[in-house]
Amino acid sequence: MQLSRPARIVLRVAAALGFTVIYVPLLLVLLNSFNAARGFGWPPSGLTLHWWADAWHSSGARSALWTSVKAGLGATAVSLVLGTLLAFAVSRYRFFGREALSFVVVLPIALPGIVTGIALNTAFRTVLEPLGVGLGLFTVVVGHATFCVVVVFNNVVARLRRTSGSYEEAAMDLGADTFQVFRDITFPLVRTALLAGGLLAFALSFDEIVVTTFTAGPGVQTLPVWIFGNMARPQQAPVVNVVAAVLVAASVIPVYLAQRLSADSAAGGRI
Amino acid sequence: MSGTLGRRLAGSLHRRPRLRLSLLLSAPLLWLVLAYLGSLAALFLSAFWTTDAFTSDVVKVWSTDNFRTVLTTDVYRDVALRSVGVAVAVTVIDIVIAFPIAFYTARVAAPRYRHLLVVAVLTPLWASYLVKAYAWRIMLSENGPLDWALRPLGLDGPGYGLPATIMVLAYLWLPYMILPVHAGLEQLPASLLDASADLGARTWRTFRSVVLPMVLPSVAAGSVFTFSLSLGDYIAVQIVGGKTQLIGNVVYSNITLDLPLAAALGTVPVAVIVVYLLAMRRTGALQSL
């Protein structure tokens, strides 16, 4: 598109402003974790590494992190299995209700988390609790997996749409059976899509707070729940600042991995 | 898979596509339909029950009182309208901010930097929701950085409240708008733009008649996220909203006291979002989610 020079300059300035607005709050979080003052004072009176040492020894933050990792791994595993099965069914078969099914998969992330949260909460309490399964890490994994399925599904469907079934057919013509075709042809084709989908699912679960609030039993605290609980406590402020800074810094990792894994999960379908 | 058993199994699977399909579908269907849709249905069913005023126990007697309460009580109506207003405002703000950024990253920036710019949009998307809201809590705090930056201009920051809520939600969901718009603009064939220029259209005319109609599905896809995420949010409101009440907060505060009423209140955003999704489906937006 032939843009006039002023138009280019306007766009450049607007983009620069936009990126500034995006990054200033994140940089502020990083800077604030070194703020010497316990309470929040701006501009910072001095810089210190003291709070980082404090945070390192904070048992609450540590166990919350560990809970988050376990919940994330569980939800990722479940959603990888379910999402992949669903993706194969939807993209390789025609059946009644196929369109509706693709719609239902999107619902858990499209509907407000609070609705999903109370729905699952009441269901768990009325169905699982009489069976002796109380709210706990297990129910958190179930809740998270419900909305993680869609990211695996989307990644795998996108990949399957771009690879026709002709490779599989060729393999079958050459005498491979269903399992061999899957192991030697189909799985290698979708492997990076699975990795990318799993990564997204883990990150989604790691960040989730609303559904967690309603599906976690007492004593099960993920990192977001811990942060939210300690945000308003002046005593904990420095540790919260450090944890927040670590999470900002760590957000570079999944981007880096996703970029390396596959092109279709990096820019187009991010959720 | 070797061995005759494996081969025989593979053969019988191969001959029965219906069986293969039902094997593929059984687990996910069980999960999505039974666990997810089932609990949603149970929740909406409970919206027709009532709560004993003394014991706070749920009384399973069918009535539409909760829905009547939601529709006729001024407070709830105001909160519902305010929530939809916030969601619309956030979506509009995000479209306005995202468009120039996406246009720059997709078509103006030098091609070798484009990839890097997409990464720059993606990174904050992966930073924790809570951390971003927390960052704004610090930014907007009394005598915080925003006040400090605006003071030389003789201004004050907005503090906590409804404007802060809209700002923070717009900030949180901005990448969800930039990325699809970027992707849409990137896929725009250059030949169409050239053709438009050859036919004598200037920049603005080309933008209005060629670019805009073609990236509309991408904008719609982004708006599904900005709209529905804003409509259901109650955490950011608690963090920077001051006394602001949105529909999510009202649902949240009623859950333990009056679950049926909370369920009835919860149908409001669900109904709005389902209508929104169905409307957006016609633009083809759901395919590019």
XYZ file of C-alpha atoms in Angstrom:
560
model
C 0.000 0.000 0.000
C 1.373 3.370 -1.007
C 1.329 5.374 2.175
C 2.110 9.038 2.157
C 5.057 10.159 4.223
C 2.965 11.867 6.903
C 0.792 8.742 7.195
C 3.883 6.622 7.770
C 5.149 8.990 10.430
C 1.773 9.046 12.187
C 1.624 5.244 12.186
C 5.182 4.974 13.452
C 4.513 7.391 16.303
C 1.229 5.662 17.184
C 2.916 2.256 17.238
C 5.779 3.577 19.368
C 3.285 5.081 21.816
C 1.348 1.824 21.900
C 4.412 -0.244 22.670
C 5.399 2.249 25.364
C 2.007 1.882 27.042
C 2.301 -1.908 26.808
C 5.753 -2.101 28.354
C 5.897 0.683 30.943
C 3.731 -1.158 33.527
C 5.771 -4.344 33.103
C 9.071 -2.514 33.516
C 7.612 -0.792 36.550
C 6.948 -4.193 38.136
C 10.553 -5.209 37.508
C 11.898 -1.959 38.939
C 9.565 -2.096 41.914
C 10.955 -5.445 43.026
C 14.253 -3.659 43.762
C 12.566 -0.762 45.547
C 14.226 -0.295 48.936
C 11.088 1.071 50.605
C 8.743 -1.533 52.052
C 5.617 0.457 51.291
C 5.175 1.741 47.801
C 6.837 5.088 47.290
C 7.433 6.751 43.958
C 10.049 7.518 42.798
C 11.996 4.736 44.586
C 14.260 6.035 47.320
C 16.892 3.367 46.735
C 17.520 -0.028 45.244
C 18.091 -3.316 47.042
C 18.307 -7.050 46.432
C 17.022 -7.720 49.933
C 13.446 -8.612 48.869
C 14.690 -11.123 46.318
C 16.403 -13.031 49.117
C 13.223 -12.769 51.186
C 11.111 -14.103 48.337
C 13.494 -16.977 47.760
C 12.891 -18.127 51.329
C 9.130 -17.484 51.321
C 7.579 -20.886 51.921
C 4.098 -19.685 50.943
C 5.232 -18.532 47.526
C 7.258 -21.690 46.992
C 4.504 -24.137 47.797
C 2.049 -22.090 45.713
C 4.443 -22.265 42.779
C 4.748 -26.011 43.203
C 0.955 -26.423 43.323
C 0.651 -24.358 40.137
C 3.191 -26.524 38.355
C 1.411 -29.737 39.372
C -1.999 -28.396 38.362
C -0.576 -27.117 35.075
C 1.063 -30.442 34.216
C -2.099 -32.365 35.040
C -4.353 -30.056 33.030
C -1.906 -30.099 30.116
C -1.805 -33.897 30.044
C -5.594 -34.238 30.095
C -6.170 -31.519 27.515
C -3.503 -32.944 25.190
C -5.319 -36.287 25.091
C -8.840 -34.887 24.792
C -7.938 -32.038 22.443
C -6.062 -34.310 20.058
C -8.815 -36.937 19.929
C -11.348 -34.218 19.243
C -9.195 -32.560 16.591
C -8.835 -35.822 14.682
C -12.552 -36.542 14.893
C -13.543 -33.064 13.716
C -11.022 -32.722 10.904
C -11.016 -36.258 9.481
C -14.678 -37.275 9.792
C -18.060 -35.827 8.968
C -20.735 -36.513 11.515
C -23.915 -35.058 12.936
C -23.211 -32.249 15.384
C -19.662 -31.584 14.176
C -20.214 -27.823 13.928
C -21.908 -27.726 17.324
C -18.996 -29.601 18.841
C -16.452 -27.071 17.568
C -18.649 -24.409 19.128
C -18.853 -26.190 22.494
C -15.052 -26.477 22.650
C -14.692 -22.689 22.439
C -17.325 -22.031 25.110
C -15.148 -22.645 28.210
C -12.833 -19.775 27.253
C -15.547 -17.609 25.733
C -17.911 -17.728 28.694
C -16.944 -15.805 31.836
C -14.695 -17.811 34.128
C -16.972 -17.102 37.055
C -19.866 -18.954 35.373
C -17.673 -21.959 34.566
C -16.320 -21.730 38.106
C -19.625 -21.838 39.978
C -21.047 -24.442 37.571
C -18.131 -26.800 38.206
C -18.134 -25.981 41.903
C -21.783 -26.949 42.353
C -21.371 -30.030 40.160
C -18.325 -31.228 42.096
C -20.009 -30.695 45.422
C -23.210 -32.465 44.468
C -21.668 -35.362 42.503
C -18.101 -35.914 43.712
C -18.368 -35.113 47.394
C -20.926 -37.863 48.132
C -18.414 -40.213 46.468
C -15.760 -39.102 48.913
C -13.797 -36.884 46.497
C -13.550 -33.430 48.022
C -12.388 -30.242 46.324
C -8.630 -30.302 45.962
C -5.843 -30.441 43.431
C -7.736 -33.072 41.427
C -10.757 -30.823 40.919
C -8.467 -27.926 39.970
C -6.937 -30.106 37.250
C -10.401 -31.073 35.989
C -11.497 -27.444 35.938
C -8.378 -26.221 34.148
C -8.417 -29.035 31.610
C -11.951 -28.037 30.599
C -10.782 -24.732 29.156
C -7.324 -25.948 28.091
C -8.790 -28.484 25.649
C -9.571 -25.720 23.189
C -5.968 -24.535 22.749
C -4.698 -28.038 21.995
C -7.701 -28.630 19.752
C -7.115 -25.401 17.800
C -3.419 -26.061 17.290
C -3.907 -29.633 16.124
C -6.889 -28.788 13.904
C -4.877 -26.006 12.259
C -2.083 -28.474 11.544
C -4.377 -31.215 10.261
C -6.139 -28.747 7.984
C -2.827 -27.946 6.310
C -1.757 -31.560 5.875
C -4.032 -33.541 3.614
C -4.729 -37.201 4.263
C -2.717 -38.248 1.202
C 0.400 -39.164 3.223
C -1.663 -41.508 5.323
C -3.320 -42.988 2.260
C 0.043 -43.532 0.604
C 1.327 -45.304 3.713
C -1.729 -47.545 3.767
C -1.320 -48.353 0.074
C 2.199 -49.450 0.918
C 0.785 -51.854 3.486
C 1.028 -49.994 6.789
C -1.747 -50.686 9.288
C -3.663 -48.058 11.265
C -1.192 -47.975 14.150
C 1.869 -47.877 11.922
C 0.384 -44.984 9.965
C -0.201 -43.096 13.174
C 3.269 -43.775 14.553
C 5.254 -43.140 11.392
C 3.208 -40.536 9.527
C 0.492 -38.782 11.505
C 2.242 -38.298 14.827
C 5.422 -36.750 13.361
C 3.205 -34.398 11.343
C 1.349 -33.070 14.387
C 4.172 -33.300 16.940
C 5.120 -29.621 17.012
C 1.463 -28.602 17.051
C 1.023 -30.814 20.111
C 4.027 -29.225 21.806
C 2.782 -25.735 21.055
C -0.743 -26.598 22.209
C 0.614 -28.180 25.379
C 2.710 -25.106 26.073
C -0.284 -22.821 25.657
C -2.405 -25.098 27.821
C 0.192 -25.077 30.580
C 0.500 -21.297 30.471
C -3.274 -20.869 30.484
C -3.579 -23.119 33.512
C -0.639 -21.444 35.245
C -2.287 -18.034 34.900
C -5.853 -19.009 35.757
C -7.370 -17.642 38.930
C -11.165 -17.567 38.669
C -11.891 -21.226 37.959
C -9.160 -22.117 40.465
C -10.890 -20.125 43.193
C -14.021 -22.206 42.782
C -12.508 -25.625 42.216
C -9.679 -25.625 44.772
C -10.358 -26.945 48.219
C -9.136 -25.102 51.292
C -5.362 -25.398 51.516
C -4.842 -25.770 47.774
C -3.266 -22.512 46.684
C -1.904 -21.876 43.208
C 0.474 -18.991 42.562
C -2.190 -16.586 41.206
C -4.415 -17.342 44.207
C -1.461 -16.705 46.503
C -0.627 -13.401 44.780
C -4.236 -12.268 44.907
C -4.483 -13.165 48.584
C -1.288 -11.283 49.471
C -1.695 -8.294 47.173
C -3.435 -6.127 49.731
C -1.184 -7.087 52.655
C 1.458 -4.415 53.269
C 3.586 -6.929 55.163
C 3.851 -9.193 52.109
C 4.177 -6.420 49.508
C 7.942 -6.809 48.842
C 7.653 -10.579 48.283
C 4.631 -10.100 46.008
C 6.658 -7.538 44.054
C 9.474 -10.013 43.512
C 7.141 -12.858 42.524
C 5.422 -10.509 40.069
C 8.794 -9.491 38.620
C 9.809 -13.119 38.210
C 6.556 -13.871 36.373
C 7.082 -10.906 34.024
C 10.625 -12.041 33.274
C 9.511 -15.647 32.828
C 6.901 -14.710 30.223
C 9.737 -14.511 27.693
C 10.274 -18.285 27.911
C 6.985 -19.516 26.402
C 7.198 -16.912 23.620
C 10.666 -18.093 22.772
C 9.624 -21.749 22.811
C 6.427 -21.145 20.831
C 8.372 -19.271 18.178
C 10.749 -22.157 17.816
C 8.046 -24.793 17.801
C 5.773 -23.787 15.015
C 4.783 -20.925 12.836
C 1.039 -21.472 13.099
C 0.888 -21.177 16.867
C 3.096 -18.133 17.039
C 1.126 -15.500 15.204
C -2.237 -16.766 14.019
C -4.014 -18.915 16.550
C -2.681 -17.845 19.877
C -5.531 -19.264 21.914
C 2.771 -52.151 16.393
C 3.861 -55.679 15.702
C 2.266 -59.024 16.404
C -0.856 -60.532 14.942
C -3.125 -59.120 17.634
C -2.087 -55.577 16.814
C -2.525 -56.157 13.117
C -5.921 -57.754 13.563
C -7.032 -54.857 15.758
C -5.705 -52.384 13.213
C -7.499 -54.221 10.422
C -10.832 -54.275 12.187
C -10.453 -50.590 13.070
C -9.649 -49.811 9.472
C -12.796 -51.539 8.234
C -15.046 -49.711 10.693
C -14.764 -45.926 10.352
C -17.799 -45.435 12.625
C -16.073 -47.403 15.376
C -12.902 -45.353 14.937
C -14.915 -42.166 15.145
C -16.750 -43.225 18.273
C -13.474 -44.251 19.911
C -12.057 -40.830 19.111
C -15.127 -39.008 20.335
C -16.136 -40.925 23.455
C -13.650 -39.480 25.952
C -13.834 -35.820 24.858
C -17.611 -35.962 24.531
C -17.964 -37.492 27.963
C -15.852 -34.677 29.342
C -17.307 -31.726 27.468
C -20.948 -32.707 27.365
C -21.300 -34.455 30.701
C -18.835 -32.572 32.864
C -18.950 -29.106 31.327
C -22.335 -28.695 29.661
C -23.875 -30.862 32.381
C -22.689 -28.604 35.164
C -23.689 -25.504 33.223
C -27.165 -26.969 32.754
C -27.351 -27.842 36.446
C -26.344 -24.285 37.320
C -29.044 -22.757 35.138
C -31.568 -25.191 36.490
C -30.692 -24.019 39.972
C -31.495 -20.449 38.887
C -35.136 -21.534 39.073
C -34.818 -22.609 42.694
C -34.999 -20.342 45.700
C -33.151 -19.826 48.935
C -34.595 -20.069 52.386
C -34.187 -16.604 53.870
C -33.391 -17.929 57.350
C -31.157 -20.912 56.763
C -29.643 -19.900 53.391
C -30.376 -23.436 52.205
C -31.410 -23.957 48.611
C -35.084 -24.859 48.319
C -35.772 -26.910 45.215
C -39.127 -25.422 44.286
C -39.547 -24.267 40.701
C -40.071 -20.529 40.298
C -38.987 -17.725 38.012
C -38.628 -15.264 40.881
C -34.862 -14.942 40.492
C -35.140 -13.918 36.875
C -37.887 -11.457 37.754
C -35.640 -10.023 40.465
C -32.732 -9.692 38.060
C -34.830 -8.025 35.390
C -36.827 -5.676 37.590
C -34.405 -4.609 40.313
C -32.864 -1.277 39.372
C -29.475 -2.101 40.861
C -29.078 -5.278 38.829
C -30.273 -3.616 35.654
C -27.808 -0.771 36.138
C -24.979 -3.189 36.847
C -25.824 -5.269 33.758
C -25.973 -2.196 31.527
C -22.764 -0.830 33.038
C -21.004 -4.155 32.413
C -22.082 -4.259 28.774
C -21.033 -0.621 28.462
C -17.595 -1.411 29.907
C -17.200 -4.379 27.542
C -18.144 -2.240 24.525
C -15.856 0.599 25.644
C -12.926 -1.767 26.154
C -13.498 -3.333 22.735
C -13.677 0.050 20.990
C -10.566 1.346 22.788
C -8.678 -1.810 21.876
C -9.683 -1.574 18.209
C -8.558 2.062 18.118
C -5.201 1.328 19.777
C -4.589 -2.008 18.054
C -5.174 -0.860 14.492
C -2.214 1.508 14.103
C 0.085 -0.918 15.948
C -1.015 -3.856 13.813
C -0.826 -1.766 10.659
C 2.702 -0.780 11.564
C 3.859 -4.291 12.449
C 2.193 -5.886 9.419
C 2.757 -3.421 6.598
C 4.930 -0.447 7.500
C 7.838 -1.865 9.496
C 10.765 -3.298 7.553
C 10.007 -6.988 6.836
C 13.006 -8.242 8.790
C 11.730 -6.547 11.979
C 8.128 -7.739 11.642
C 8.759 -11.068 13.305
C 10.453 -9.345 16.214
C 7.548 -6.935 16.597
C 5.068 -9.813 16.769
C 7.194 -11.261 19.559
C 7.031 -7.879 21.286
C 3.226 -8.038 21.150
C 3.149 -11.656 22.306
C 5.414 -11.337 25.332
C 3.069 -9.226 27.473
C 0.273 -11.612 26.531
C 2.123 -14.328 28.404
C 2.826 -12.208 31.459
C 0.411 -13.141 34.202
C -3.024 -11.497 34.210
C -2.739 -10.769 37.908
C 0.716 -9.268 37.580
C -0.515 -6.896 34.900
C -3.490 -5.841 36.980
C -1.141 -5.468 39.950
C 1.173 -3.291 37.863
C -1.731 -0.955 37.236
C -2.666 -0.964 40.892
C 0.812 0.441 41.525
C 0.631 2.816 38.531
C -2.691 4.261 39.646
C -1.993 4.364 43.374
C -2.137 7.644 45.212
C 1.128 9.513 44.595
C 2.071 6.656 42.291
C 3.923 6.900 38.971
C 0.913 8.167 37.012
C 0.214 10.983 39.460
C 3.930 11.747 39.512
C 4.128 11.868 35.707
C 1.008 14.005 35.324
C 1.734 16.467 38.118
C 4.060 18.675 36.044
C 1.116 19.089 33.644
C -1.111 20.104 36.517
C -3.180 16.908 36.277
C -4.010 14.001 38.559
C -4.217 10.324 37.635
C -7.694 8.795 37.497
C -7.190 6.894 40.763
C -9.215 3.728 41.330
C -12.724 3.519 39.894
C -14.690 2.919 36.706
C -12.278 4.749 34.334
C -9.368 2.831 35.862
C -11.259 -0.433 35.351
C -11.853 0.315 31.673
C -8.203 1.343 31.211
C -6.869 -1.779 32.863
C -9.202 -4.149 31.021
C -8.278 -2.471 27.722
C -4.621 -2.933 28.628
C -5.096 -6.586 29.615
C -6.857 -7.645 26.420
C -5.005 -5.419 23.928
C -2.721 -8.184 22.567
C -5.821 -10.322 21.867
C -6.874 -7.590 19.431
C -3.469 -6.724 17.956
C -2.580 -10.292 16.974
C -5.621 -11.184 14.847
C -5.644 -7.743 13.200
C -1.939 -8.105 12.459
C -2.563 -11.536 10.943
C -5.469 -10.195 8.878
C -3.472 -7.234 7.569
C -0.491 -9.415 6.808
C -2.563 -11.745 4.634
C -3.970 -8.863 2.625
C -2.752 -9.399 -0.965
C -0.536 -6.528 -2.092
C -2.012 -6.808 -5.597
C -5.394 -5.614 -4.316
C -3.795 -2.528 -2.828
C -1.879 -1.874 -6.040
C -5.054 -2.295 -8.069
C -6.813 0.180 -5.837
C -3.985 2.679 -6.284
C -3.941 2.090 -10.053
C -7.628 2.895 -10.178
C -6.839 6.229 -8.583
C -7.768 5.659 -4.974
C -5.777 7.542 -2.424
C -4.581 6.067 0.874
C -7.704 6.827 2.831
C -10.046 5.553 0.095
C -8.065 2.318 -0.252
C -8.137 1.893 3.485
C -11.903 2.364 3.675
C -12.909 0.361 0.615
C -10.313 -2.408 0.486
C -8.434 -2.829 3.760
C -11.252 -2.340 6.228
C -13.766 -4.815 4.716
C -11.089 -7.456 4.423
C -9.785 -7.273 7.983
C -13.243 -7.013 9.528
C -13.360 -10.762 10.369
C -10.044 -10.391 12.205
C -11.351 -7.439 14.173
C -14.466 -9.467 14.970
C -12.316 -12.368 16.161
C -10.335 -10.054 18.431
C -13.507 -8.472 19.730
C -14.837 -11.851 20.881
C -11.985 -11.922 23.374
C -11.998 -8.277 24.411
C -15.781 -8.239 24.774
C -16.384 -11.501 26.593
C -13.322 -11.299 28.808
C -14.347 -7.803 29.913
C -17.955 -8.776 30.485
C -17.111 -11.570 32.896
C -14.198 -10.025 34.724
C -14.443 -9.376 38.426
C -10.821 -9.649 39.551
C -9.475 -6.537 37.826
C -12.493 -4.638 39.128
C -11.613 -5.737 42.647
C -8.015 -4.640 42.140
C -8.431 -1.196 40.548
C -12.191 -0.601 40.468
C -12.612 1.000 43.878
C -16.331 0.759 44.615
C -17.288 -0.083 41.020
C -19.707 -2.999 40.689
C -19.865 -5.064 37.533
C -21.951 -8.143 36.855
C -19.099 -10.501 37.797
C -18.759 -8.894 41.222
C -22.483 -9.106 41.895
C -22.495 -12.788 40.934
C -19.454 -13.363 43.120
C -20.901 -11.654 46.168
C -24.134 -13.668 45.921
C -22.612 -17.124 45.525
C -22.434 -18.175 49.142
C -25.560 -16.360 50.302
C -27.943 -17.056 47.447
C -26.678 -19.448 44.806
C -29.928 -19.513 42.775
C -29.871 -15.725 42.459
C -26.167 -15.810 41.548
C -26.979 -18.384 38.864
C -29.777 -16.217 37.483
C -27.422 -13.215 37.453
C -24.819 -15.354 35.733
C -27.172 -16.062 32.834
C -27.033 -12.379 31.884
C -23.415 -12.337 30.639
C -23.806 -15.837 29.224
C -26.849 -14.835 27.188
C -25.131 -11.659 25.973
C -21.973 -13.532 24.992
C -23.798 -16.382 23.245
C -25.732 -13.835 21.172
C -22.453 -12.047 20.464
C -20.727 -15.296 19.443
C -23.582 -16.270 17.150
C -23.502 -12.832 15.544
C -19.725 -13.014 15.113
C -19.960 -16.501 13.653
C -21.580 -15.033 10.562
C -18.471 -12.929 9.918
C -16.312 -16.048 9.962
C -14.562 -14.763 13.074
C -14.784 -18.024 14.993
C -12.670 -19.833 12.423
C -9.796 -17.458 13.053
C -9.925 -17.682 16.851
